[in-house]
PDB file of C-alpha atoms in Angstrom:
ATOM      1  CA  MET E 186     -28.272 280.693-149.966  1.00 45.00           C
ATOM      2  CA  SER E 187     -30.027 277.568-151.839  1.00 45.00           C
ATOM      3  CA  ALA E 188     -33.923 277.733-152.429  1.00 46.00           C
ATOM      4  CA  ILE E 189     -34.832 274.403-151.326  1.00 53.00           C
ATOM      5  CA  GLY E 190     -34.300 272.380-148.213  1.00 57.00           C
ATOM      6  CA  SER E 191     -34.848 269.050-146.917  1.00 75.00           C
ATOM      7  CA  SER E 192     -37.644 269.393-144.684  1.00 85.00           C
ATOM      8  CA  ARG E 193     -41.022 268.843-145.538  1.00 88.00           C
ATOM      9  CA  THR E 194     -42.203 272.315-145.370  1.00 91.00           C
ATOM     10  CA  SER E 195     -39.549 273.320-147.550  1.00 92.00           C
ATOM     11  CA  ALA E 196     -40.795 270.683-150.302  1.00 94.00           C
ATOM     12  CA  GLU E 197     -44.425 272.053-149.805  1.00 96.00           C
ATOM     13  CA  ILE E 198     -42.953 275.535-150.156  1.00 96.00           C
ATOM     14  CA  ALA E 199     -41.187 274.528-153.483  1.00 97.00           C
ATOM     15  CA  SER E 200     -44.965 273.630-154.893  1.00 97.00           C
ATOM     16  CA  GLN E 201     -46.351 276.652-154.633  1.00 98.00           C
ATOM     17  CA  PRO E 202     -45.938 277.596-158.529  1.00 98.00           C
ATOM     18  CA  ALA E 203     -48.066 274.676-159.446  1.00 98.00           C
ATOM     19  CA  VAL E 204     -50.310 274.506-156.563  1.00 98.00           C
ATOM     20  CA  TRP E 205     -51.367 277.984-157.205  1.00 98.00           C
ATOM     21  CA  ARG E 206     -52.065 277.288-161.622  1.00 98.00           C
ATOM     22  CA  GLN E 207     -53.931 274.431-160.080  1.00 98.00           C
ATOM     23  CA  ALA E 208     -56.154 276.111-157.446  1.00 98.00           C
ATOM     24  CA  ALA E 209     -56.702 278.817-160.573  1.00 98.00           C
ATOM     25  CA  ALA E 210     -57.722 276.233-163.018  1.00 97.00           C
ATOM     26  CA  SER E 211     -59.944 274.112-160.965  1.00 97.00           C
ATOM     27  CA  LEU E 212     -61.898 277.557-160.474  1.00 97.00           C
ATOM     28  CA  PRO E 213     -65.009 276.627-162.700  1.00 95.00           C
ATOM     29  CA  ARG E 214     -65.978 273.976-159.693  1.00 93.00           C
ATOM     30  CA  GLN E 215     -65.355 275.959-156.914  1.00 94.00           C
ATOM     31  CA  ALA E 216     -67.352 278.966-157.567  1.00 92.00           C
ATOM     32  CA  SER E 217     -69.928 278.041-156.263  1.00 94.00           C
ATOM     33  CA  ALA E 218     -69.099 278.749-152.275  1.00 96.00           C
ATOM     34  CA  LEU E 219     -67.340 282.080-153.631  1.00 98.00           C
ATOM     35  CA  PRO E 220     -68.734 285.607-153.173  1.00 98.00           C
ATOM     36  CA  ARG E 221     -71.223 287.394-156.204  1.00 98.00           C
ATOM     37  CA  ARG E 222     -70.448 290.238-157.268  1.00 98.00           C
ATOM     38  CA  GLY E 223     -72.349 293.465-155.461  1.00 98.00           C
ATOM     39  CA  GLU E 224     -72.623 290.601-152.513  1.00 98.00           C
ATOM     40  CA  ARG E 225     -71.504 292.369-148.873  1.00 98.00           C
ATOM     41  CA  VAL E 226     -69.330 289.630-147.264  1.00 98.00           C
ATOM     42  CA  ALA E 227     -67.622 288.767-144.212  1.00 98.00           C
ATOM     43  CA  VAL E 228     -64.545 286.357-144.514  1.00 98.00           C
ATOM     44  CA  VAL E 229     -63.884 284.802-141.334  1.00 98.00           C
ATOM     45  CA  GLY E 230     -60.311 282.646-140.408  1.00 98.00           C
ATOM     46  CA  CYS E 231     -58.450 281.846-137.544  1.00 96.00           C
ATOM     47  CA  GLY E 232     -54.370 282.584-137.504  1.00 95.00           C
ATOM     48  CA  THR E 233     -52.892 282.396-141.130  1.00 96.00           C
ATOM     49  CA  SER E 234     -56.316 281.961-142.595  1.00 97.00           C
ATOM     50  CA  TRP E 235     -57.785 284.748-141.218  1.00 98.00           C
ATOM     51  CA  PHE E 236     -54.673 287.111-142.524  1.00 98.00           C
ATOM     52  CA  MET E 237     -55.630 286.032-145.680  1.00 98.00           C
ATOM     53  CA  ALA E 238     -59.055 286.537-145.363  1.00 98.00           C
ATOM     54  CA  GLN E 239     -57.326 290.134-144.951  1.00 98.00           C
ATOM     55  CA  SER E 240     -55.888 290.397-147.788  1.00 98.00           C
ATOM     56  CA  TYR E 241     -58.717 288.560-149.719  1.00 98.00           C
ATOM     57  CA  ALA E 242     -61.638 291.505-148.301  1.00 98.00           C
ATOM     58  CA  VAL E 243     -58.684 294.188-149.498  1.00 98.00           C
ATOM     59  CA  LEU E 244     -58.857 293.133-153.340  1.00 98.00           C
ATOM     60  CA  ARG E 245     -62.610 292.680-153.568  1.00 98.00           C
ATOM     61  CA  GLU E 246     -63.403 295.449-152.554  1.00 98.00           C
ATOM     62  CA  THR E 247     -61.078 297.812-154.037  1.00 98.00           C
ATOM     63  CA  GLY E 248     -61.277 296.292-157.365  1.00 98.00           C
ATOM     64  CA  GLY E 249     -65.332 297.244-156.785  1.00 98.00           C
ATOM     65  CA  HIS E 250     -66.448 293.386-156.816  1.00 98.00           C
ATOM     66  CA  GLY E 251     -68.632 294.248-153.142  1.00 98.00           C
ATOM     67  CA  GLU E 252     -68.499 295.224-149.710  1.00 98.00           C
ATOM     68  CA  THR E 253     -66.102 292.551-147.313  1.00 98.00           C
ATOM     69  CA  ASP E 254     -64.751 292.844-144.233  1.00 98.00           C
ATOM     70  CA  ALA E 255     -62.857 290.529-142.622  1.00 98.00           C
ATOM     71  CA  PHE E 256     -62.565 289.073-139.351  1.00 98.00           C
ATOM     72  CA  ALA E 257     -61.418 286.351-136.420  1.00 98.00           C
ATOM     73  CA  ALA E 258     -63.973 284.193-136.687  1.00 97.00           C
ATOM     74  CA  SER E 259     -64.383 284.264-132.524  1.00 97.00           C
ATOM     75  CA  GLU E 260     -64.991 287.950-133.244  1.00 98.00           C
ATOM     76  CA  PHE E 261     -67.102 288.184-136.033  1.00 98.00           C
ATOM     77  CA  PRO E 262     -69.991 290.378-135.010  1.00 97.00           C
ATOM     78  CA  VAL E 263     -73.317 288.254-134.733  1.00 94.00           C
ATOM     79  CA  GLY E 264     -76.367 290.455-135.671  1.00 91.00           C
ATOM     80  CA  ARG E 265     -74.073 292.697-138.666  1.00 96.00           C
ATOM     81  CA  ARG E 266     -76.227 291.848-141.786  1.00 97.00           C
ATOM     82  CA  TYR E 267     -74.196 290.114-144.756  1.00 98.00           C
ATOM     83  CA  ASP E 268     -75.232 288.690-147.802  1.00 98.00           C
ATOM     84  CA  ARG E 269     -72.790 285.805-147.672  1.00 98.00           C
ATOM     85  CA  VAL E 270     -70.088 284.662-145.190  1.00 98.00           C
ATOM     86  CA  LEU E 271     -66.858 283.149-146.412  1.00 98.00           C
ATOM     87  CA  ALA E 272     -64.498 280.978-143.948  1.00 98.00           C
ATOM     88  CA  ILE E 273     -61.276 279.994-144.741  1.00 98.00           C
ATOM     89  CA  THR E 274     -59.905 276.852-142.568  1.00 97.00           C
ATOM     90  CA  ARG E 275     -57.109 274.660-144.088  1.00 95.00           C
ATOM     91  CA  SER E 276     -58.233 271.232-141.182  1.00 94.00           C
ATOM     92  CA  GLY E 277     -62.401 272.190-141.397  1.00 95.00           C
ATOM     93  CA  THR E 278     -62.053 271.189-137.335  1.00 94.00           C
ATOM     94  CA  THR E 279     -61.017 274.837-136.102  1.00 94.00           C
ATOM     95  CA  THR E 280     -63.798 275.021-133.292  1.00 95.00           C
ATOM     96  CA  GLU E 281     -63.945 278.758-133.873  1.00 96.00           C
ATOM     97  CA  VAL E 282     -64.877 278.173-137.031  1.00 97.00           C
ATOM     98  CA  LEU E 283     -67.399 275.555-137.297  1.00 97.00           C
ATOM     99  CA  ASP E 284     -68.986 277.479-133.858  1.00 97.00           C
ATOM    100  CA  LEU E 285     -69.783 280.144-136.337  1.00 98.00           C
ATOM    101  CA  LEU E 286     -70.808 278.208-139.180  1.00 98.00           C
ATOM    102  CA  HIS E 287     -73.549 276.671-136.885  1.00 97.00           C
ATOM    103  CA  ARG E 288     -74.722 279.416-135.234  1.00 97.00           C
ATOM    104  CA  LEU E 289     -75.408 281.732-138.822  1.00 97.00           C
ATOM    105  CA  LYS E 290     -76.897 278.225-140.385  1.00 96.00           C
ATOM    106  CA  GLY E 291     -80.241 279.688-142.443  1.00 95.00           C
ATOM    107  CA  THR E 292     -79.485 283.176-141.059  1.00 97.00           C
ATOM    108  CA  VAL E 293     -77.562 283.761-144.003  1.00 98.00           C
ATOM    109  CA  ALA E 294     -75.308 282.053-147.052  1.00 98.00           C
ATOM    110  CA  THR E 295     -72.640 280.453-145.959  1.00 98.00           C
ATOM    111  CA  GLY E 296     -69.665 279.213-147.559  1.00 98.00           C
ATOM    112  CA  ALA E 297     -65.578 277.529-146.911  1.00 98.00           C
ATOM    113  CA  VAL E 298     -63.128 277.004-148.656  1.00 98.00           C
ATOM    114  CA  THR E 299     -61.158 273.834-146.885  1.00 97.00           C
ATOM    115  CA  ALA E 300     -58.212 271.438-148.026  1.00 96.00           C
ATOM    116  CA  ASP E 301     -59.934 268.409-146.653  1.00 95.00           C
ATOM    117  CA  PRO E 302     -63.724 267.452-147.793  1.00 96.00           C
ATOM    118  CA  ASP E 303     -63.769 264.642-144.619  1.00 96.00           C
ATOM    119  CA  THR E 304     -64.331 267.184-141.987  1.00 96.00           C
ATOM    120  CA  PRO E 305     -67.517 268.857-140.910  1.00 97.00           C
ATOM    121  CA  VAL E 306     -67.059 271.888-142.419  1.00 98.00           C
ATOM    122  CA  MET E 307     -68.301 270.245-145.351  1.00 97.00           C
ATOM    123  CA  ARG E 308     -71.969 269.915-143.476  1.00 97.00           C
ATOM    124  CA  ALA E 309     -71.741 273.226-141.744  1.00 98.00           C
ATOM    125  CA  ALA E 310     -71.418 275.730-144.659  1.00 98.00           C
ATOM    126  CA  ASP E 311     -74.014 275.860-147.470  1.00 98.00           C
ATOM    127  CA  ALA E 312     -71.408 275.529-149.987  1.00 98.00           C
ATOM    128  CA  VAL E 313     -67.075 274.840-150.184  1.00 98.00           C
ATOM    129  CA  SER E 314     -64.517 274.950-152.010  1.00 98.00           C
ATOM    130  CA  VAL E 315     -62.296 272.021-151.740  1.00 98.00           C
ATOM    131  CA  LEU E 316     -58.400 272.518-152.268  1.00 98.00           C
ATOM    132  CA  ASP E 317     -56.941 269.018-151.384  1.00 97.00           C
ATOM    133  CA  PHE E 318     -54.486 269.610-153.938  1.00 97.00           C
ATOM    134  CA  ALA E 319     -53.137 272.189-151.513  1.00 97.00           C
ATOM    135  CA  ASP E 320     -53.152 270.234-148.427  1.00 95.00           C
ATOM    136  CA  GLU E 321     -50.182 270.100-146.634  1.00 92.00           C
ATOM    137  CA  GLU E 322     -48.888 267.658-144.050  1.00 88.00           C
ATOM    138  CA  SER E 323     -47.025 270.572-142.287  1.00 86.00           C
ATOM    139  CA  VAL E 324     -48.482 271.439-138.971  1.00 80.00           C
ATOM    140  CA  VAL E 325     -47.101 275.407-140.392  1.00 88.00           C
ATOM    141  CA  GLN E 326     -49.702 276.576-142.867  1.00 89.00           C
ATOM    142  CA  THR E 327     -48.389 277.801-146.174  1.00 95.00           C
ATOM    143  CA  ARG E 328     -49.190 276.594-149.520  1.00 97.00           C
ATOM    144  CA  PHE E 329     -52.812 276.021-148.763  1.00 97.00           C
ATOM    145  CA  ALA E 330     -52.768 279.398-147.343  1.00 97.00           C
ATOM    146  CA  THR E 331     -51.565 280.810-150.608  1.00 98.00           C
ATOM    147  CA  ALA E 332     -53.582 278.740-152.882  1.00 98.00           C
ATOM    148  CA  ASN E 333     -56.510 279.887-151.020  1.00 97.00           C
ATOM    149  CA  LEU E 334     -55.536 283.440-152.639  1.00 98.00           C
ATOM    150  CA  ALA E 335     -54.585 283.189-155.315  1.00 98.00           C
ATOM    151  CA  LEU E 336     -58.021 280.752-155.750  1.00 98.00           C
ATOM    152  CA  LEU E 337     -60.003 283.448-155.173  1.00 98.00           C
ATOM    153  CA  ARG E 338     -57.315 286.266-156.551  1.00 98.00           C
ATOM    154  CA  ALA E 339     -58.106 284.442-160.180  1.00 98.00           C
ATOM    155  CA  HIS E 340     -62.153 284.330-159.091  1.00 98.00           C
ATOM    156  CA  LEU E 341     -61.681 288.184-159.082  1.00 98.00           C
ATOM    157  CA  GLU E 342     -59.535 288.189-162.312  1.00 98.00           C
ATOM    158  CA  SER E 343     -62.577 286.155-164.186  1.00 98.00           C
ATOM    159  CA  GLU E 344     -64.773 288.988-162.885  1.00 97.00           C
ATOM    160  CA  ASN E 345     -62.450 292.018-164.280  1.00 98.00           C
ATOM    161  CA  ALA E 346     -62.639 292.812-160.859  1.00 98.00           C
ATOM    162  CA  LEU E 347     -58.924 292.929-159.974  1.00 98.00           C
ATOM    163  CA  PRO E 348     -57.952 295.904-158.203  1.00 97.00           C
ATOM    164  CA  ALA E 349     -54.857 298.685-160.547  1.00 95.00           C
ATOM    165  CA  GLY E 350     -52.271 297.405-160.405  1.00 93.00           C
ATOM    166  CA  VAL E 351     -52.416 293.668-159.287  1.00 96.00           C
ATOM    167  CA  LEU E 352     -50.970 291.188-161.171  1.00 96.00           C
ATOM    168  CA  PRO E 353     -52.405 288.666-163.313  1.00 97.00           C
ATOM    169  CA  LEU E 354     -52.394 285.786-161.420  1.00 97.00           C
ATOM    170  CA  ASP E 355     -50.254 283.678-164.897  1.00 97.00           C
ATOM    171  CA  ASP E 356     -47.494 287.175-163.685  1.00 97.00           C
ATOM    172  CA  ALA E 357     -47.785 286.023-159.958  1.00 97.00           C
ATOM    173  CA  VAL E 358     -46.992 282.497-160.707  1.00 98.00           C
ATOM    174  CA  ARG E 359     -44.567 283.188-162.979  1.00 97.00           C
ATOM    175  CA  ASP E 360     -42.732 285.187-159.993  1.00 96.00           C
ATOM    176  CA  ALA E 361     -43.773 282.512-157.679  1.00 97.00           C
ATOM    177  CA  GLU E 362     -40.701 280.422-160.044  1.00 97.00           C
ATOM    178  CA  ARG E 363     -38.155 282.852-158.977  1.00 94.00           C
ATOM    179  CA  ALA E 364     -39.483 282.887-155.483  1.00 95.00           C
ATOM    180  CA  VAL E 365     -38.817 279.505-154.941  1.00 95.00           C
ATOM    181  CA  SER E 366     -35.313 279.749-156.458  1.00 90.00           C
ATOM    182  CA  GLU E 367     -33.763 283.410-155.627  1.00 88.00           C
ATOM    183  CA  PRO E 368     -31.013 283.148-153.665  1.00 87.00           C
ATOM    184  CA  LEU E 369     -31.770 284.795-150.470  1.00 86.00           C
ATOM    185  CA  ASP E 370     -29.594 287.653-149.147  1.00 82.00           C
ATOM    186  CA  ALA E 371     -26.854 285.643-146.526  1.00 78.00           C
ATOM    187  CA  ALA E 372     -27.050 288.455-143.878  1.00 76.00           C
ATOM    188  CA  VAL E 373     -30.613 287.895-143.688  1.00 90.00           C
ATOM    189  CA  PRO E 374     -31.078 285.218-141.936  1.00 88.00           C
ATOM    190  CA  GLY E 375     -28.631 285.775-138.861  1.00 88.00           C
ATOM    191  CA  ALA E 376     -30.654 289.243-138.418  1.00 92.00           C
ATOM    192  CA  GLU E 377     -31.554 289.631-133.875  1.00 92.00           C
ATOM    193  CA  GLN E 378     -35.603 290.935-135.616  1.00 95.00           C
ATOM    194  CA  PHE E 379     -37.240 291.118-138.343  1.00 96.00           C
ATOM    195  CA  THR E 380     -39.884 293.741-138.927  1.00 96.00           C
ATOM    196  CA  PHE E 381     -42.775 293.487-142.134  1.00 96.00           C
ATOM    197  CA  LEU E 382     -44.585 296.004-144.033  1.00 95.00           C
ATOM    198  CA  GLY E 383     -47.356 295.991-146.204  1.00 95.00           C
ATOM    199  CA  THR E 384     -49.421 298.303-147.695  1.00 94.00           C
ATOM    200  CA  GLY E 385     -53.282 297.391-148.918  1.00 96.00           C
ATOM    201  CA  TRP E 386     -54.294 293.776-149.289  1.00 97.00           C
ATOM    202  CA  THR E 387     -50.375 293.180-148.238  1.00 96.00           C
ATOM    203  CA  CYS E 388     -50.812 294.206-144.750  1.00 97.00           C
ATOM    204  CA  GLY E 389     -52.338 290.843-144.091  1.00 98.00           C
ATOM    205  CA  LEU E 390     -49.896 289.724-146.291  1.00 97.00           C
ATOM    206  CA  ALA E 391     -46.734 291.106-143.643  1.00 97.00           C
ATOM    207  CA  LEU E 392     -48.823 289.860-140.730  1.00 98.00           C
ATOM    208  CA  GLU E 393     -48.669 286.358-141.834  1.00 97.00           C
ATOM    209  CA  ALA E 394     -44.479 286.415-142.878  1.00 97.00           C
ATOM    210  CA  ALA E 395     -44.259 287.843-139.210  1.00 97.00           C
ATOM    211  CA  LEU E 396     -46.641 284.515-138.240  1.00 95.00           C
ATOM    212  CA  LYS E 397     -44.465 282.403-140.534  1.00 94.00           C
ATOM    213  CA  MET E 398     -41.139 283.646-139.255  1.00 93.00           C
ATOM    214  CA  ARG E 399     -42.701 283.466-135.082  1.00 93.00           C
ATOM    215  CA  GLU E 400     -44.591 279.631-135.293  1.00 90.00           C
ATOM    216  CA  ALA E 401     -41.844 277.889-137.541  1.00 89.00           C
ATOM    217  CA  ALA E 402     -38.019 279.905-135.807  1.00 88.00           C
ATOM    218  CA  GLY E 403     -39.854 281.925-132.645  1.00 89.00           C
ATOM    219  CA  ALA E 404     -38.151 284.692-134.391  1.00 90.00           C
ATOM    220  CA  TRP E 405     -38.610 287.701-132.870  1.00 92.00           C
ATOM    221  CA  THR E 406     -40.731 289.775-135.376  1.00 95.00           C
ATOM    222  CA  GLU E 407     -43.312 292.834-135.581  1.00 96.00           C
ATOM    223  CA  ALA E 408     -45.628 293.403-138.264  1.00 97.00           C
ATOM    224  CA  TYR E 409     -47.428 297.154-139.419  1.00 96.00           C
ATOM    225  CA  PRO E 410     -48.720 298.768-142.300  1.00 95.00           C
ATOM    226  CA  ALA E 411     -46.000 300.373-143.878  1.00 93.00           C
ATOM    227  CA  MET E 412     -47.322 304.216-143.361  1.00 93.00           C
ATOM    228  CA  GLU E 413     -47.175 303.311-139.421  1.00 93.00           C
ATOM    229  CA  TYR E 414     -43.354 302.799-139.808  1.00 92.00           C
ATOM    230  CA  ARG E 415     -42.278 305.920-138.678  1.00 91.00           C
ATOM    231  CA  HIS E 416     -44.803 306.332-136.025  1.00 92.00           C
ATOM    232  CA  GLY E 417     -42.587 304.171-133.838  1.00 91.00           C
ATOM    233  CA  PRO E 418     -41.522 301.206-135.188  1.00 89.00           C
ATOM    234  CA  ILE E 419     -39.321 303.012-136.475  1.00 90.00           C
ATOM    235  CA  SER E 420     -37.546 302.674-132.986  1.00 91.00           C
ATOM    236  CA  ILE E 421     -36.715 299.486-132.900  1.00 92.00           C
ATOM    237  CA  THR E 422     -34.873 299.720-136.750  1.00 93.00           C
ATOM    238  CA  GLY E 423     -31.013 299.512-136.358  1.00 91.00           C
ATOM    239  CA  PRO E 424     -27.643 297.555-136.825  1.00 94.00           C
ATOM    240  CA  GLY E 425     -28.544 293.740-136.840  1.00 92.00           C
ATOM    241  CA  ARG E 426     -32.058 294.300-137.776  1.00 94.00           C
ATOM    242  CA  VAL E 427     -34.654 293.639-141.123  1.00 95.00           C
ATOM    243  CA  THR E 428     -37.142 296.012-142.857  1.00 95.00           C
ATOM    244  CA  TRP E 429     -39.165 293.520-144.651  1.00 94.00           C
ATOM    245  CA  ALA E 430     -42.281 295.707-146.928  1.00 93.00           C
ATOM    246  CA  PHE E 431     -44.649 293.818-149.160  1.00 94.00           C
ATOM    247  CA  GLY E 432     -44.858 295.313-152.488  1.00 89.00           C
ATOM    248  CA  ARG E 433     -43.610 299.692-153.127  1.00 84.00           C
ATOM    249  CA  LEU E 434     -41.941 300.959-150.540  1.00 85.00           C
ATOM    250  CA  PRO E 435     -43.585 304.360-149.613  1.00 87.00           C
ATOM    251  CA  GLU E 436     -41.907 306.998-150.590  1.00 90.00           C
ATOM    252  CA  GLY E 437     -38.475 307.713-148.605  1.00 91.00           C
ATOM    253  CA  LEU E 438     -39.556 304.956-146.413  1.00 91.00           C
ATOM    254  CA  ALA E 439     -36.069 303.234-148.115  1.00 91.00           C
ATOM    255  CA  GLY E 440     -33.822 306.442-146.708  1.00 93.00           C
ATOM    256  CA  ASP E 441     -35.655 305.973-143.023  1.00 94.00           C
ATOM    257  CA  VAL E 442     -34.169 302.830-142.858  1.00 93.00           C
ATOM    258  CA  ASP E 443     -30.999 303.232-143.932  1.00 93.00           C
ATOM    259  CA  ARG E 444     -30.796 306.398-141.665  1.00 94.00           C
ATOM    260  CA  VAL E 445     -31.147 304.434-138.564  1.00 94.00           C
ATOM    261  CA  GLY E 446     -28.628 301.250-139.599  1.00 94.00           C
ATOM    262  CA  GLY E 447     -31.235 298.415-140.485  1.00 93.00           C
ATOM    263  CA  THR E 448     -31.579 295.989-143.152  1.00 91.00           C
ATOM    264  CA  LEU E 449     -33.887 296.816-146.093  1.00 91.00           C
ATOM    265  CA  VAL E 450     -35.044 293.231-147.910  1.00 87.00           C
ATOM    266  CA  ALA E 451     -35.386 293.184-151.968  1.00 61.00           C
ATOM    267  CA  ASP E 452     -35.015 290.630-154.632  1.00 55.00           C
ATOM    268  CA  SER E 453     -32.689 289.700-157.095  1.00 48.00           C
ATOM    269  CA  THR E 454     -32.926 292.571-159.000  1.00 53.00           C
ATOM    270  CA  GLY E 455     -32.482 294.728-155.517  1.00 50.00           C
ATOM    271  CA  VAL E 456     -35.043 296.460-155.896  1.00 59.00           C
ATOM    272  CA  ALA E 457     -37.680 295.927-152.753  1.00 58.00           C
ATOM    273  CA  GLY E 458     -41.000 295.480-154.223  1.00 59.00           C
ATOM    274  CA  SER E 459     -40.457 294.451-157.907  1.00 78.00           C
ATOM    275  CA  LEU E 460     -41.749 290.778-157.413  1.00 89.00           C
ATOM    276  CA  ASP E 461     -45.612 289.977-156.557  1.00 96.00           C
ATOM    277  CA  PRO E 462     -46.319 290.510-153.292  1.00 96.00           C
ATOM    278  CA  LEU E 463     -47.926 286.436-152.657  1.00 97.00           C
ATOM    279  CA  ALA E 464     -44.972 285.497-154.322  1.00 97.00           C
ATOM    280  CA  ASP E 465     -42.411 287.668-152.365  1.00 96.00           C
ATOM    281  CA  LEU E 466     -44.726 285.794-149.241  1.00 97.00           C
ATOM    282  CA  ILE E 467     -42.579 282.016-150.403  1.00 97.00           C
ATOM    283  CA  ARG E 468     -39.432 284.606-149.650  1.00 96.00           C
ATOM    284  CA  ALA E 469     -40.121 284.916-146.469  1.00 96.00           C
ATOM    285  CA  GLN E 470     -41.604 281.113-146.030  1.00 96.00           C
ATOM    286  CA  ARG E 471     -38.066 280.172-146.861  1.00 96.00           C
ATOM    287  CA  LEU E 472     -36.435 282.122-144.183  1.00 95.00           C
ATOM    288  CA  ALA E 473     -38.624 281.030-141.918  1.00 93.00           C
ATOM    289  CA  VAL E 474     -36.953 277.692-142.023  1.00 93.00           C
ATOM    290  CA  VAL E 475     -33.759 278.552-142.530  1.00 92.00           C
ATOM    291  CA  CYS E 476     -34.066 280.520-139.318  1.00 92.00           C
ATOM    292  CA  ALA E 477     -35.867 277.250-137.691  1.00 89.00           C
ATOM    293  CA  GLU E 478     -32.708 275.293-139.066  1.00 87.00           C
ATOM    294  CA  ALA E 479     -30.262 277.593-137.928  1.00 85.00           C
ATOM    295  CA  ARG E 480     -31.143 277.759-134.792  1.00 84.00           C
ATOM    296  CA  GLY E 481     -31.916 274.939-133.801  1.00 85.00           C
ATOM    297  CA  HIS E 482     -35.600 273.915-134.254  1.00 78.00           C
ATOM    298  CA  ASP E 483     -37.029 271.399-136.693  1.00 74.00           C
ATOM    299  CA  PRO E 484     -39.829 273.381-139.212  1.00 71.00           C
ATOM    300  CA  ASP E 485     -42.110 270.103-139.903  1.00 71.00           C
ATOM    301  CA  ARG E 486     -42.612 270.193-135.154  1.00 74.00           C
ATOM    302  CA  PRO E 487     -43.241 273.657-134.297  1.00 64.00           C
ATOM    303  CA  ARG E 488     -42.830 274.507-130.590  1.00 62.00           C
ATOM    304  CA  ASN E 489     -45.831 274.174-128.814  1.00 53.00           C
ATOM    305  CA  LEU E 490     -48.560 274.486-132.362  1.00 52.00           C
ATOM    306  CA  THR E 491     -51.117 270.923-133.751  1.00 56.00           C
ATOM    307  CA  ARG E 492     -52.576 271.487-137.232  1.00 51.00           C
ATOM    308  CA  SER E 493     -55.620 271.981-136.154  1.00 54.00           C
ATOM    309  CA  VAL E 494     -57.163 274.036-132.856  1.00 49.00           C
ATOM    310  CA  VAL E 495     -60.042 271.553-131.331  1.00 56.00           C
ATOM    311  CA  LEU E 496     -61.348 273.622-128.361  1.00 58.00           C
ATOM    312  CA  GLU E 497     -62.872 271.195-125.296  1.00 64.00           C
ATOM    313  CA  ASP E 498     -67.009 271.417-125.011  1.00 58.00           C
ATOM    314  CA  GLY E 499     -67.110 273.747-121.812  1.00 38.00           C
ATOM    315  CA  ARG E 500     -63.805 275.300-122.657  1.00 43.00           C
ATOM    316  CA  ALA E 501     -64.155 279.312-120.392  1.00 35.00           C
TER     317      ALA E 501
END
């Protein structure tokens, strides 16, 4: 199955290796908004940005850079003490994020990562990292989300705080170049259901992959921590249904998928988890586009979605 489709979303997906390099190169001018070593940090976002926050929180804390929590912006525990709150918002206009930053103003240091420097978040946060080169025309987020995590990962790497087993970003970029070009298994897009699994920092990636499939293709998808798969979710697995794991599979899980007749996704090496997990997310994004087009959906115009959720005053 070909690497690049004709949609705008496909073009943005294919641009990710170059965009990640640009994100890493921009680190010196972005660092003022990013957490300092030892700070107790909360990372907030909505939708895709919340899932990237979850992945970063695990990377940062596991790497010894500091205690880190992640919250949907609407569920932030106001009153809990943090040294810094970092908001992720592609549009810079998301109501829940802006409301929270305004509420926290003057009580805690706040930072934000955004794609658009001409939006209210520039005034709402104390310091802002702008990844305008990663902005997208598409409603469905792809490259801004991964560029954001690439920037945060490069920051941890620069401070010798990458967890053991997590690749340097240069290696992840090389895997990303594979991910945009290697064929997808022709049998996978025809599946009726997809379960995405993650472990540690890749749990956020699994949630994001499932969201991409729902947003772009209206697909039946679920996501779980990999060790939770046996505790109920495996009951949905069977012929015509796919299990996709980000990172190495827990011991015995591949056999469990095979035993119930499911399809386990592997890359061109034939081994699930041999790609850097962030690069593997690119393959899941591509799958979402392929499934959308096969179902007659336009991946550039997903149903019921807009680029940013801006709520009216007086909302419930």
